[in-house]
Each structure stands twice: as C-alpha cells, then as structure tokens.
JSON list of C-alpha atoms in Angstrom, two decimals:
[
{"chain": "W", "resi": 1, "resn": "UNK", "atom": "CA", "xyz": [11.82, 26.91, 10.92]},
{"chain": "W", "resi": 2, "resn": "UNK", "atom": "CA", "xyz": [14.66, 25.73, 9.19]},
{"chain": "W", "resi": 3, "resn": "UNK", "atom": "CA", "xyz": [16.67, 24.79, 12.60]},
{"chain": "W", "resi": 4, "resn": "UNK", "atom": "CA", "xyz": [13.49, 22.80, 13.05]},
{"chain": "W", "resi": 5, "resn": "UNK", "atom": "CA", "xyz": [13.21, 20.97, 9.96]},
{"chain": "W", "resi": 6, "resn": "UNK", "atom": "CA", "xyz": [17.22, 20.03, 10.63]},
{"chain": "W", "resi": 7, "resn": "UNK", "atom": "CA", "xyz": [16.76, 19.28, 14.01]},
{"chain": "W", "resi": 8, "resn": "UNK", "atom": "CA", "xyz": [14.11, 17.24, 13.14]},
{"chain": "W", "resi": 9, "resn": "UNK", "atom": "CA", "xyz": [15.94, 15.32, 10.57]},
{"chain": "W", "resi": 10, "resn": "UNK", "atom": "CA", "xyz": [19.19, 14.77, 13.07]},
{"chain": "W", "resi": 11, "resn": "UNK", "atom": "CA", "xyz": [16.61, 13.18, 15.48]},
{"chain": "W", "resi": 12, "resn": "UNK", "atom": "CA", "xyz": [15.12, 10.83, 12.83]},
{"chain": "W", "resi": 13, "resn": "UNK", "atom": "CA", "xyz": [18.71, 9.86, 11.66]},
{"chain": "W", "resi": 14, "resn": "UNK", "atom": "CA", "xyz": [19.89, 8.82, 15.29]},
{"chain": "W", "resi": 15, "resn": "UNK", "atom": "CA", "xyz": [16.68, 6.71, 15.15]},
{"chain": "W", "resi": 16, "resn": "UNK", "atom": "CA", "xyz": [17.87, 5.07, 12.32]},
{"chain": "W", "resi": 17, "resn": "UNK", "atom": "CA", "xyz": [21.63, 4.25, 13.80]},
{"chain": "W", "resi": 18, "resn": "UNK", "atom": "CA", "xyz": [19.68, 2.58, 16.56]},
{"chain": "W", "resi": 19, "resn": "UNK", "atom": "CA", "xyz": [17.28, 0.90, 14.74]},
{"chain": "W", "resi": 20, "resn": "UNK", "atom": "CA", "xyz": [19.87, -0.22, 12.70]},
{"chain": "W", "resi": 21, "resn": "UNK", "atom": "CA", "xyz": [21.47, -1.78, 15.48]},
{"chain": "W", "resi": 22, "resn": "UNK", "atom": "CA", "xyz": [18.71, -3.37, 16.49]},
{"chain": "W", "resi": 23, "resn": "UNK", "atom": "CA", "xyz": [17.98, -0.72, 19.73]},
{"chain": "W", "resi": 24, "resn": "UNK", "atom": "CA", "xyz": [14.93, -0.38, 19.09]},
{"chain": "W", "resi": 25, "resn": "UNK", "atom": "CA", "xyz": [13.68, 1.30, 22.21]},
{"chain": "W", "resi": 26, "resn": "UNK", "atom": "CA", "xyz": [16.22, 4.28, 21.68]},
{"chain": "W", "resi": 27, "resn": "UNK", "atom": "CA", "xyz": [15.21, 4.17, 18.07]},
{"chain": "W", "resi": 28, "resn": "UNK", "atom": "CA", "xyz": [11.67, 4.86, 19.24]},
{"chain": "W", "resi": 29, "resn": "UNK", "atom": "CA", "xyz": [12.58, 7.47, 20.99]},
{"chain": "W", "resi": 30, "resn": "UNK", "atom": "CA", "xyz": [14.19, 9.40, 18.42]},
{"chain": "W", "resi": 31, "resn": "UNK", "atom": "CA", "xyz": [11.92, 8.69, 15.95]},
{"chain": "W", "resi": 32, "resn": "UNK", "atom": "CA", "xyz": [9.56, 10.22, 18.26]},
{"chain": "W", "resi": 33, "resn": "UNK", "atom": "CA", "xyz": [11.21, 13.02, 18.93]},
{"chain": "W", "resi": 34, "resn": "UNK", "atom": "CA", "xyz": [11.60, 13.91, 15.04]},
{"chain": "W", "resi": 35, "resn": "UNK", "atom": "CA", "xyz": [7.48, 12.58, 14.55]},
{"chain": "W", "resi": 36, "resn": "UNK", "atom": "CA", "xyz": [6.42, 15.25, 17.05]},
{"chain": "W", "resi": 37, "resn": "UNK", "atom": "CA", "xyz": [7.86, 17.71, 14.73]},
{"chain": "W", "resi": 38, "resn": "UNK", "atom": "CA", "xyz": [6.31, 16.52, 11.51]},
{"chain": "W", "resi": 39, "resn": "UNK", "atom": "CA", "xyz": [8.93, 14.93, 10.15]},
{"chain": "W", "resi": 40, "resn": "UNK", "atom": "CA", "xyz": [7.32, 12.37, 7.79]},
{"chain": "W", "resi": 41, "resn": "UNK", "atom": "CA", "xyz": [9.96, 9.69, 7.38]},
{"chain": "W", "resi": 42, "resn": "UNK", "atom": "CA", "xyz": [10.08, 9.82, 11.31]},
{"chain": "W", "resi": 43, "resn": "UNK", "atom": "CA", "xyz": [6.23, 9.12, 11.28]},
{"chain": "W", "resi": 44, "resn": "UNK", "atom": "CA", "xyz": [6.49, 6.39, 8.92]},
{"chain": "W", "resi": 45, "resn": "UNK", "atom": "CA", "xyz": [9.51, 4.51, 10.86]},
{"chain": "W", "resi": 46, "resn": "UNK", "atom": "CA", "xyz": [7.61, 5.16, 14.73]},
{"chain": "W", "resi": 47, "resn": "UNK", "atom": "CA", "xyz": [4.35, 3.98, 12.76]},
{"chain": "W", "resi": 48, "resn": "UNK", "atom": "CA", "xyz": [6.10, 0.78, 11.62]},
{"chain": "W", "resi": 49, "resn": "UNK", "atom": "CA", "xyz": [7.93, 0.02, 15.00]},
{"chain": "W", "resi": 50, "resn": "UNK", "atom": "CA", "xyz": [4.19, 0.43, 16.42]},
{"chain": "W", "resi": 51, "resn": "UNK", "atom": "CA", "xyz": [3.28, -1.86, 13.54]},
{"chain": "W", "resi": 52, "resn": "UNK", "atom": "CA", "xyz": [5.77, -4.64, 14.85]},
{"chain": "W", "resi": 53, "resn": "UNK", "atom": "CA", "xyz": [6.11, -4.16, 17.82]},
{"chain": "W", "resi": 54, "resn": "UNK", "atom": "CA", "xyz": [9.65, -3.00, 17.88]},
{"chain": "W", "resi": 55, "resn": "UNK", "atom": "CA", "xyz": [10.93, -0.88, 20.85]},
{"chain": "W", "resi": 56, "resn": "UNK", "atom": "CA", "xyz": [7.47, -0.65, 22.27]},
{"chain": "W", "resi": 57, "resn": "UNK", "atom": "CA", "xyz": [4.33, -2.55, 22.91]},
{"chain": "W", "resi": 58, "resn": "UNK", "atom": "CA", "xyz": [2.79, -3.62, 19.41]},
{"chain": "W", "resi": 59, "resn": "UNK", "atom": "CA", "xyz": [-0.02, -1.66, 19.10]},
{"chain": "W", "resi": 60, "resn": "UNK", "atom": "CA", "xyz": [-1.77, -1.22, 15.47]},
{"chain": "W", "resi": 61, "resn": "UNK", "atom": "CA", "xyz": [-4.27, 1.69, 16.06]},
{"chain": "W", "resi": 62, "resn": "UNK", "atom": "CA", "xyz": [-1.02, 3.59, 16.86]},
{"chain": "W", "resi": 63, "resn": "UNK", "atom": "CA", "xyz": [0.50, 2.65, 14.34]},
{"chain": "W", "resi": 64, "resn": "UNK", "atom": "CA", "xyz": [-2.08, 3.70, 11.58]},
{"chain": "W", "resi": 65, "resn": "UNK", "atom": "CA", "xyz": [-2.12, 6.93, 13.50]},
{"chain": "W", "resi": 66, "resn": "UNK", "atom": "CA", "xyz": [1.66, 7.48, 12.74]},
{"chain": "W", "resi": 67, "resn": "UNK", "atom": "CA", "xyz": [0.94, 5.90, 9.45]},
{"chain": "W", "resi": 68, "resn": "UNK", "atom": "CA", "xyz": [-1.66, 8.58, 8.60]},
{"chain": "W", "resi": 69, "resn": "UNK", "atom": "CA", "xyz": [0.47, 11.67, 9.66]},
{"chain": "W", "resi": 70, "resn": "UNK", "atom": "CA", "xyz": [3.02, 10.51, 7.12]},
{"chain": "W", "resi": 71, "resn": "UNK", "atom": "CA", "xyz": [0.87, 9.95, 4.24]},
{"chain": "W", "resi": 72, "resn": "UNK", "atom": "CA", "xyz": [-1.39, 12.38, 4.43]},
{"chain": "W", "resi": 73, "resn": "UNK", "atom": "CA", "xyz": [2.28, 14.48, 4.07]},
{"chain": "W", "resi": 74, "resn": "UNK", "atom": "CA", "xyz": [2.15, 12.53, 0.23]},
{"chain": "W", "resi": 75, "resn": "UNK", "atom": "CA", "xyz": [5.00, 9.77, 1.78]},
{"chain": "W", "resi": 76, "resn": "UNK", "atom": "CA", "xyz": [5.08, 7.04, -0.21]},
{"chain": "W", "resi": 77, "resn": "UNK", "atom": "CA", "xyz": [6.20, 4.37, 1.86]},
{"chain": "W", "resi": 78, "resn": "UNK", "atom": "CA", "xyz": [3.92, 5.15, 4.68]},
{"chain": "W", "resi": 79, "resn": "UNK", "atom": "CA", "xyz": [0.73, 5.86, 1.93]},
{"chain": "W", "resi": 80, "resn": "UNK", "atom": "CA", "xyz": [1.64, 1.87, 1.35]},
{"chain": "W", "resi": 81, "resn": "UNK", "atom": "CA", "xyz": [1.74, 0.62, 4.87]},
{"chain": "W", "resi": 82, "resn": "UNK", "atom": "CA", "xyz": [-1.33, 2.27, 5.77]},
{"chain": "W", "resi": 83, "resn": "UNK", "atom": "CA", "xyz": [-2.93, 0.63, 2.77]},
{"chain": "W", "resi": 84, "resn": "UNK", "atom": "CA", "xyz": [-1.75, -2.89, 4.46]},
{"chain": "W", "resi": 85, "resn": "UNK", "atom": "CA", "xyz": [-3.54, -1.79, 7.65]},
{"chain": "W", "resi": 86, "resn": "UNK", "atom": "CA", "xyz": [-6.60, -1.62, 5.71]},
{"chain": "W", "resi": 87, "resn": "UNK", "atom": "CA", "xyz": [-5.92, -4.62, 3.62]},
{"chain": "W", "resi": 88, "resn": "UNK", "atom": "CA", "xyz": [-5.27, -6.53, 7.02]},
{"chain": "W", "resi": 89, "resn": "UNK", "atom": "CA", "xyz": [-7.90, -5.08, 9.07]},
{"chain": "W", "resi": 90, "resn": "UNK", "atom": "CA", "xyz": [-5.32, -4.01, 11.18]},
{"chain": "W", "resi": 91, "resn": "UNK", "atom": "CA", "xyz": [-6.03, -0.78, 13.55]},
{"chain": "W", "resi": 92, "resn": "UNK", "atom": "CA", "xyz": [-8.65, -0.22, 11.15]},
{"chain": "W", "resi": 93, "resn": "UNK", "atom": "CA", "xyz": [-11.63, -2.20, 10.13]},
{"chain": "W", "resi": 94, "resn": "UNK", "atom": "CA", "xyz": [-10.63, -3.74, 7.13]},
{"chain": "W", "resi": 95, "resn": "UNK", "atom": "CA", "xyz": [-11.86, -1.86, 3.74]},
{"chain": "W", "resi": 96, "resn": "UNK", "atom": "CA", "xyz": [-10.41, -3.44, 0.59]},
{"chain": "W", "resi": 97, "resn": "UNK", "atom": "CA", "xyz": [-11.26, 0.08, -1.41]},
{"chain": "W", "resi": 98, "resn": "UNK", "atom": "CA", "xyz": [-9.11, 2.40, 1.03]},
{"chain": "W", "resi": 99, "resn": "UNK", "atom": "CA", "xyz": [-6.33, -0.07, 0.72]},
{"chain": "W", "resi": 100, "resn": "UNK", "atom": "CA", "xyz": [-6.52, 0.26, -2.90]},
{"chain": "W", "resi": 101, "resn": "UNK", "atom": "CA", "xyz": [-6.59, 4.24, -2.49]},
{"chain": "W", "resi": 102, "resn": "UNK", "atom": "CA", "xyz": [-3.78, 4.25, -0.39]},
{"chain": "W", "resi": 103, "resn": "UNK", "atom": "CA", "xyz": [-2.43, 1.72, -2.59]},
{"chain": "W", "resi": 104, "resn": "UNK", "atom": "CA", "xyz": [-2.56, 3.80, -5.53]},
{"chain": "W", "resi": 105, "resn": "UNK", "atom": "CA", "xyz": [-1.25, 7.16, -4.44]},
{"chain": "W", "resi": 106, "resn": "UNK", "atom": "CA", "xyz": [1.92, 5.42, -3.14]},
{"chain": "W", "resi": 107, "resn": "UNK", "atom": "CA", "xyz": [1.84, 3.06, -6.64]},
{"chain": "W", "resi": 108, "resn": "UNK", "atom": "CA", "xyz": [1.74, 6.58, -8.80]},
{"chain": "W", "resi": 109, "resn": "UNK", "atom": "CA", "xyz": [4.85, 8.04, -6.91]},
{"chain": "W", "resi": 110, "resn": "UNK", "atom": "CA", "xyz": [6.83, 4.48, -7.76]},
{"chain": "W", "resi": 111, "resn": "UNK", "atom": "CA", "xyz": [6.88, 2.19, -4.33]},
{"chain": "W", "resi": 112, "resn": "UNK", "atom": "CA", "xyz": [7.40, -0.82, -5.86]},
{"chain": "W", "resi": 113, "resn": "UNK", "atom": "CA", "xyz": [5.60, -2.52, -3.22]},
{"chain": "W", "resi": 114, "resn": "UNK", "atom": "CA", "xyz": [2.49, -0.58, -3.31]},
{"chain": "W", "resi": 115, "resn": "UNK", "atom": "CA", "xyz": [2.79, -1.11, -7.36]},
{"chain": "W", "resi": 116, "resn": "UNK", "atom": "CA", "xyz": [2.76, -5.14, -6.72]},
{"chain": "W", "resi": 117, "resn": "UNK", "atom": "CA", "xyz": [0.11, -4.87, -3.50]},
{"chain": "W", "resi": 118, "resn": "UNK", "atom": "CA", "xyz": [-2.40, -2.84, -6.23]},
{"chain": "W", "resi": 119, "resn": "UNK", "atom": "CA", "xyz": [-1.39, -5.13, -8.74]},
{"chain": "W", "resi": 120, "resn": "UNK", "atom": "CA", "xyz": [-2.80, -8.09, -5.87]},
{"chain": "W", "resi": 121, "resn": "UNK", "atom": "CA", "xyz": [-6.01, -6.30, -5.66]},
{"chain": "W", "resi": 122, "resn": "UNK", "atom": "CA", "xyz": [-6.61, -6.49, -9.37]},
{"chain": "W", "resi": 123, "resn": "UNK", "atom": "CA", "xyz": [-5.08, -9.91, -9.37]},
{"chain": "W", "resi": 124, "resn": "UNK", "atom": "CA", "xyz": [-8.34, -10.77, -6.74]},
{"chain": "W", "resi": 125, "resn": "UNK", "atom": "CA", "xyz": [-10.49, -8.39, -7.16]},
{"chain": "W", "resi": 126, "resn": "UNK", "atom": "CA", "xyz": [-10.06, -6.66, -3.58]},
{"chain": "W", "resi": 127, "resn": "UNK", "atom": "CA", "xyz": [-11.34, -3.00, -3.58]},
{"chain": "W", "resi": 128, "resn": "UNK", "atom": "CA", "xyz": [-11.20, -2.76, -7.10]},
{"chain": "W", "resi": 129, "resn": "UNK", "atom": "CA", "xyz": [-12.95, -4.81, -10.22]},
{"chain": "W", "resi": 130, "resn": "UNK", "atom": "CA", "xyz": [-10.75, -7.80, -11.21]},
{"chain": "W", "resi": 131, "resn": "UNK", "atom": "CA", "xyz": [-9.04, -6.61, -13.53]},
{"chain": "W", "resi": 132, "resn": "UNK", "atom": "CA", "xyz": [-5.93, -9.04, -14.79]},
{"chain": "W", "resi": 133, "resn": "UNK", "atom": "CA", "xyz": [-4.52, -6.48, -17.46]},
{"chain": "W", "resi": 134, "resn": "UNK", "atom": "CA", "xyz": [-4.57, -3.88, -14.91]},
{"chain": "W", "resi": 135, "resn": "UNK", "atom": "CA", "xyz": [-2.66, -6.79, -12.26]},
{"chain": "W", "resi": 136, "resn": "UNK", "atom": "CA", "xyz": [0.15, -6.91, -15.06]},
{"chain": "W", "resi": 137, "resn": "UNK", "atom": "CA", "xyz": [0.00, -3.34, -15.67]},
{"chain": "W", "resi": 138, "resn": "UNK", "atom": "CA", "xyz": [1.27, -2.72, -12.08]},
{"chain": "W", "resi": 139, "resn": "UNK", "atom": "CA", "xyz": [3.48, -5.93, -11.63]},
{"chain": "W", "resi": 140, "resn": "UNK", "atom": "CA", "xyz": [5.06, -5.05, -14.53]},
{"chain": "W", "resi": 141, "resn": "UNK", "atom": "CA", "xyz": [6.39, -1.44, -13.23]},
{"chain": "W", "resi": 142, "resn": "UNK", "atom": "CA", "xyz": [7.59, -2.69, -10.08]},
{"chain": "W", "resi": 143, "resn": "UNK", "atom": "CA", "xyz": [9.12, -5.68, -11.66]},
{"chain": "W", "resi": 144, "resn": "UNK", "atom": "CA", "xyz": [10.74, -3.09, -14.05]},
{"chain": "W", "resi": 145, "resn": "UNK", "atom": "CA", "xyz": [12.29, -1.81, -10.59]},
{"chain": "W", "resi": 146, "resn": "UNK", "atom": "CA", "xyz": [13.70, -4.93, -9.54]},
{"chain": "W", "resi": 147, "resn": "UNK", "atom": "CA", "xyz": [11.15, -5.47, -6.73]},
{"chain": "W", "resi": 148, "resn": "UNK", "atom": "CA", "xyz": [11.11, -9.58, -6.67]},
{"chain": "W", "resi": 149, "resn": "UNK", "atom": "CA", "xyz": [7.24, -10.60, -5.25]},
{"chain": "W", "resi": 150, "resn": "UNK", "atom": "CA", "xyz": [6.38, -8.95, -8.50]},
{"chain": "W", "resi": 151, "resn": "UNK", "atom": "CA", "xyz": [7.92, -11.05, -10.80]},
{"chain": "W", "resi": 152, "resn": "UNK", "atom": "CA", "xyz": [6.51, -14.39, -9.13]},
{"chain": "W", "resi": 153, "resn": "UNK", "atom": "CA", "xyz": [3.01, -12.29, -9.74]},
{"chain": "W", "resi": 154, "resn": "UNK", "atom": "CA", "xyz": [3.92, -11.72, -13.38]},
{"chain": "W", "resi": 155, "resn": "UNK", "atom": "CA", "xyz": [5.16, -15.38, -13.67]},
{"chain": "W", "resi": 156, "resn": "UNK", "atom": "CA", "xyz": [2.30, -16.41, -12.01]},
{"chain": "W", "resi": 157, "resn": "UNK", "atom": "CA", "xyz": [-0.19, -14.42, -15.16]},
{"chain": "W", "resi": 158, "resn": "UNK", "atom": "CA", "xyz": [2.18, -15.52, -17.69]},
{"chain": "W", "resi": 159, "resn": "UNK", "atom": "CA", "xyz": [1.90, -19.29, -16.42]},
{"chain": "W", "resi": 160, "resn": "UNK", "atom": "CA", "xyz": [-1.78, -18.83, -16.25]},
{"chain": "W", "resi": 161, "resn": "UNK", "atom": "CA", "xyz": [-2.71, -15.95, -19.34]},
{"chain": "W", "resi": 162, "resn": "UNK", "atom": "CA", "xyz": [-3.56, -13.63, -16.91]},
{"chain": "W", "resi": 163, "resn": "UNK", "atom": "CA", "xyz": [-4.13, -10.55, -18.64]},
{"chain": "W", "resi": 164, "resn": "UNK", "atom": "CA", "xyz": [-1.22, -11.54, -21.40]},
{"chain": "W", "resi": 165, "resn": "UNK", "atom": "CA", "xyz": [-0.91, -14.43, -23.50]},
{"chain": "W", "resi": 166, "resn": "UNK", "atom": "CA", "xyz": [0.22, -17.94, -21.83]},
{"chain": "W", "resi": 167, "resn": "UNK", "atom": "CA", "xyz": [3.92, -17.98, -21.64]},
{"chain": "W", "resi": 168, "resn": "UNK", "atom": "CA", "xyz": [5.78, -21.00, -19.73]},
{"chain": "W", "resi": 169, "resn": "UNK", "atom": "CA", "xyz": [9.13, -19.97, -21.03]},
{"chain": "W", "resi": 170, "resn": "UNK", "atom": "CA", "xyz": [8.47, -15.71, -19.23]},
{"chain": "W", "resi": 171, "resn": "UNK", "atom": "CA", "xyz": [6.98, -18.09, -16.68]},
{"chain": "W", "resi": 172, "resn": "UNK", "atom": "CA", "xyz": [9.94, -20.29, -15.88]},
{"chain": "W", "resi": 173, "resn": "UNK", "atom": "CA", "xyz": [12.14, -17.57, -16.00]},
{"chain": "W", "resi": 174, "resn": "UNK", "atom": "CA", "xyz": [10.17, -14.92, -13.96]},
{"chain": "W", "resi": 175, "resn": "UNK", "atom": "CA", "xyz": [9.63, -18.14, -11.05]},
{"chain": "W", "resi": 176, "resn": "UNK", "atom": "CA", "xyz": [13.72, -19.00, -11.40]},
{"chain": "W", "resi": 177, "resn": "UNK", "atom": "CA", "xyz": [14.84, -15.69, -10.25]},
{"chain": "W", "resi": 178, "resn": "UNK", "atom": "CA", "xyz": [12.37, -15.57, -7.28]},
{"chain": "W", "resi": 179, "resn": "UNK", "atom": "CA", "xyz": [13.21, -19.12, -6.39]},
{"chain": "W", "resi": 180, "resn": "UNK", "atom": "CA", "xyz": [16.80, -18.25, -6.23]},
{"chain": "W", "resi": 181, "resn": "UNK", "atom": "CA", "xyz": [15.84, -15.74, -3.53]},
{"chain": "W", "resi": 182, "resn": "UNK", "atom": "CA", "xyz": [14.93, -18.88, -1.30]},
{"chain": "W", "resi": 183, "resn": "UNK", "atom": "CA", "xyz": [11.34, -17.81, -1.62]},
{"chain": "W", "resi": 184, "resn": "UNK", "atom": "CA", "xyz": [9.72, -21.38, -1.24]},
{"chain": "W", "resi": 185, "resn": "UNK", "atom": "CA", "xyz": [6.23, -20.74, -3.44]},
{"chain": "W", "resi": 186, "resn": "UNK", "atom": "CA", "xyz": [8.87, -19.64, -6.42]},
{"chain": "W", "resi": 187, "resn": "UNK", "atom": "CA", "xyz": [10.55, -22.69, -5.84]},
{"chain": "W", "resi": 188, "resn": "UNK", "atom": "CA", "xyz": [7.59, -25.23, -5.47]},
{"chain": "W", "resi": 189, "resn": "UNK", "atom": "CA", "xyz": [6.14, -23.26, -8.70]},
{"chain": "W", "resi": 190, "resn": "UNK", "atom": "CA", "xyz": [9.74, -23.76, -10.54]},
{"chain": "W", "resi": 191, "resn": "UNK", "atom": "CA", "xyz": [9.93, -27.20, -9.49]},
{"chain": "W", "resi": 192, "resn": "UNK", "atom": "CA", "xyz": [6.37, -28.19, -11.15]},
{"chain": "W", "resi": 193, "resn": "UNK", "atom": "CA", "xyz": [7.47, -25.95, -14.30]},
{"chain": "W", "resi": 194, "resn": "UNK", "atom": "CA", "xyz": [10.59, -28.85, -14.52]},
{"chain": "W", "resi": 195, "resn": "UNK", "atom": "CA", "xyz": [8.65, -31.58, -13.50]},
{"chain": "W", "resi": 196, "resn": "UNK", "atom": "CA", "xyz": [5.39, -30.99, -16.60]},
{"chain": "W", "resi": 197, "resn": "UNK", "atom": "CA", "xyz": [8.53, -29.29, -18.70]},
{"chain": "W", "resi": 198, "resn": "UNK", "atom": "CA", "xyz": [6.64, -26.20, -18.61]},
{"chain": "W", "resi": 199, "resn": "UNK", "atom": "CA", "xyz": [8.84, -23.45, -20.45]},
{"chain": "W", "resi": 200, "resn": "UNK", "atom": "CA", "xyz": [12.03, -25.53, -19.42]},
{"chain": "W", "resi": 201, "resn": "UNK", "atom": "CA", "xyz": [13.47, -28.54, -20.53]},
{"chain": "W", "resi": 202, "resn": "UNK", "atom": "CA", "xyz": [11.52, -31.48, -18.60]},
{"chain": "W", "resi": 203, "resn": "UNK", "atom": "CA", "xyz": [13.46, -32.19, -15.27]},
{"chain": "W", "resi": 204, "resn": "UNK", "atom": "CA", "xyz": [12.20, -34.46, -12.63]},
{"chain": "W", "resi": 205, "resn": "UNK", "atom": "CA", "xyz": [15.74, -34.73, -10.19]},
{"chain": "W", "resi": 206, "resn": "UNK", "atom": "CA", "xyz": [15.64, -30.86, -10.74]},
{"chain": "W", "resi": 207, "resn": "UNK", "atom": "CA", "xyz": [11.99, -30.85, -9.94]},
{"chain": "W", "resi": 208, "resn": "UNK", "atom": "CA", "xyz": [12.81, -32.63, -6.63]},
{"chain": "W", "resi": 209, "resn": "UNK", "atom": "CA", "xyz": [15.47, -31.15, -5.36]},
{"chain": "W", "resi": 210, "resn": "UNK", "atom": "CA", "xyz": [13.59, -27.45, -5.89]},
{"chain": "W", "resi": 211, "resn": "UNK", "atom": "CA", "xyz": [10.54, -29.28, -3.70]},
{"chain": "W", "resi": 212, "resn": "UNK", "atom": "CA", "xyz": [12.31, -30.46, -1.21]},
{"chain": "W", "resi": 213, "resn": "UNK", "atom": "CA", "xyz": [13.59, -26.59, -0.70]},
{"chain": "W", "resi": 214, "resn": "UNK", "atom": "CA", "xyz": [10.10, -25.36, -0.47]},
{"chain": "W", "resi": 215, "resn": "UNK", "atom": "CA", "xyz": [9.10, -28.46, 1.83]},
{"chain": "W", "resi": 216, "resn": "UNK", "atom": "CA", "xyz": [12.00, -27.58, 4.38]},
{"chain": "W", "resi": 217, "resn": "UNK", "atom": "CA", "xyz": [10.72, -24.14, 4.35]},
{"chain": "W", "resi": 218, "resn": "UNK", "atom": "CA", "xyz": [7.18, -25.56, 5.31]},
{"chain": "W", "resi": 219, "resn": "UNK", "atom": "CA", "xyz": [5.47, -25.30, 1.97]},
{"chain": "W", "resi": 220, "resn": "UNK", "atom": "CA", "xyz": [2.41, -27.71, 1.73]},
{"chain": "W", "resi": 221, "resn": "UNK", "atom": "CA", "xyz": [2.41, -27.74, -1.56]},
{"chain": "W", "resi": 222, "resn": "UNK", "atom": "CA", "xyz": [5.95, -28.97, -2.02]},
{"chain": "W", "resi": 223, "resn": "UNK", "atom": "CA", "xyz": [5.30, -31.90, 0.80]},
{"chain": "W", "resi": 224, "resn": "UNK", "atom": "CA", "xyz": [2.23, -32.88, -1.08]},
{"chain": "W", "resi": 225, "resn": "UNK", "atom": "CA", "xyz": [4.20, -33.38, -4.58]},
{"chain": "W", "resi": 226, "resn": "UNK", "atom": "CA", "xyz": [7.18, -35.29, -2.68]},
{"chain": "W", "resi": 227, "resn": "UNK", "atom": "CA", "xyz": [4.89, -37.27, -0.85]},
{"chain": "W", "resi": 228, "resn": "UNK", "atom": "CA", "xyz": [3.25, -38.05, -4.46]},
{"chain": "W", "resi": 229, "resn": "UNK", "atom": "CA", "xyz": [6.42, -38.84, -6.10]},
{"chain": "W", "resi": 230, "resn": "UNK", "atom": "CA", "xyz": [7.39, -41.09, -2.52]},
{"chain": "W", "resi": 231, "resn": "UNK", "atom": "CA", "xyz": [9.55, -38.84, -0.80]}
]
C-alpha cells in the first residue's frame, strides 16, 4: 500500500513536469496513471485538463467525473471546481445550491477561490438567500489570503454598502490594487472612482488614462465613458 500511494504520487508529479511544460498529452497520461490509483490531486489535475480541454478532447461530463473522485476524497481545490461545473451548467445541469455546497466545503478548508465564488452567491443570491454580510464575510477571508477577485468584490460592497458601511476611500484602494493587476473592470471601476473623486482626490487625466486600459482590453464600459468624454 505504501509503494502504491508513492508510486502514485511519482506518476502525478511527472504529470505536473509536463504540464508544466505545456505537454499536455503526456501530462494526461500521467495524471491518469496516478487518478486510476486514487490519487486525489491526480483526479483534480486530469479533471481540469478534461475541463479545458488540455491534452485531450474537452469533454465536461468527464471532467466532473474526475472532479467528483477528488472531492468526494475532501480535496479542496477539486470540491471548488466541481462547484463551477454546477454554477456553469457544465457536465451537469446547472444547480446554483450544489455549487454553493461544493462551494462551501472547499470555502471551510481555506480555497480562496471557493471563499470569493460563495461569497458571489451571496453577493446574487445563487443557491443561497442574498445575503450581503455573508458576501463580505467570505470576500473578506480570501482577501485576507491575498486572493485578488476578492478584493474588487469587497471594493465593489464598500463602494456600494454592501453588507458594511459605504466606504469610497476602502473602495478606491481595494479597486487600485486589482487594477494594477491589468484586470480591466478594476481599472474602469478605479477610473470612475478618479473621475466623481470617489475616495481619491478628483482626477479626470487619471480617470482617462485608467479607461482607456480597460477599453484596449475590450471593456464596454470603459469605451462607453471615453466615448462620453470624446475619446
């Protein structure tokens, strides 16, 4: 049993050197190899390169299969991704409350992801009753971790009052260190935080020049406020 286990992890860390490489075929394979013995991290990876399409034909029903194996093992990361499959619909018929399950066991182990996806589904009110102290419960611990779509979520309650008290200034500063991740809704909400001089010191050349970095990036938003100001 315990050449097993090791032989199991070898196989799943060859995957990785070849996934890593961007070979994803061979990666399958050895992720394969390891998944057939139980290996959950081997599950998860195989699940997601079904997921994507990576190494072999994309192929979602597979991939929630692989998915399942893994996080029914108490694997965080694949307890998340097979809480997108229900979110999405994908391989699955979409069910907003099994999302939020899945969701939640991965949340309570720490995946900052799952934390900010069950945060979402508070945010909306997927799966769960809308709930914006709970949203800012969950962004907040996986902001706390460094994860960055979570603090564009907080920013986005704090700009709002969702579930705290309106803050431009948490706001500004939650949107600024998104934006400076080139993530283009960050910057188009930064940009109209300088251009109102919400929780920064009013800005309009600052305002512009963050819009027209969401706008290259395709953000409607951004084009719409350019075109406004006649850009």
């Amino acid at each position: 049993m315990l050449f097993k286990k090791s032989s199991a992890e070898e196989c799943y860390q060859k995957g990785e050197e070849f996934y890593n490489k961007e070979k994803y075929d061979k990666a399958v394979e050895w992720y394969k190899k390891a998944a057939e013995q139980g290996y959950a991290a081997a599950q998860c990876a195989l699940g997601y390169c079904y997921d994507k399409g990576y190494g072999v034909k994309q192929d979602y029903a597979m991939a929630v299969q692989w998915y399942r194996k893994a996080a029914e093992q108490e694997y965080d990361k694949a307890q998340c991704n097979l809480g997108n499959c229900y979110d999405r619909g994908d391989g699955v018929e979409q069910d907003y409350k099994k999302a939020v399950y899945w969701y939640r066991k991965a949340a309570e182990q720490g995946n900052a992801k799952a934390q900010t996806n069950l945060g979402s589904c508070y945010d909306n009110g997927d799966g769960v009753e809308q709930n914006y102290t709970m949203a800012v419960y969950w962004y907040r611990r996986a902001v706390d971790q460094g994860y960055y779509e979570a603090q564009y979520s907080l920013g986005y309650c704090y700009y709002n009052g969702h579930g705290v008290e309106k803050d431009f200034v948490k706001a500004a500063t939650l949107f600024k260190t998104v934006a400076e991740q080139g993530d283009d809704i960050a910057q188009y909400s930064l940009g109209t935080c300088y251009y109102n001089g919400h929780g920064v010191e009013k800005d309009t050349a600052k305002a512009i020049e963050l819009f027209k970095k969401a706008a290259a990036q395709g953000n409607e938003n951004a084009k719409a406020a350019l075109k406004k100001l006649g850009y």
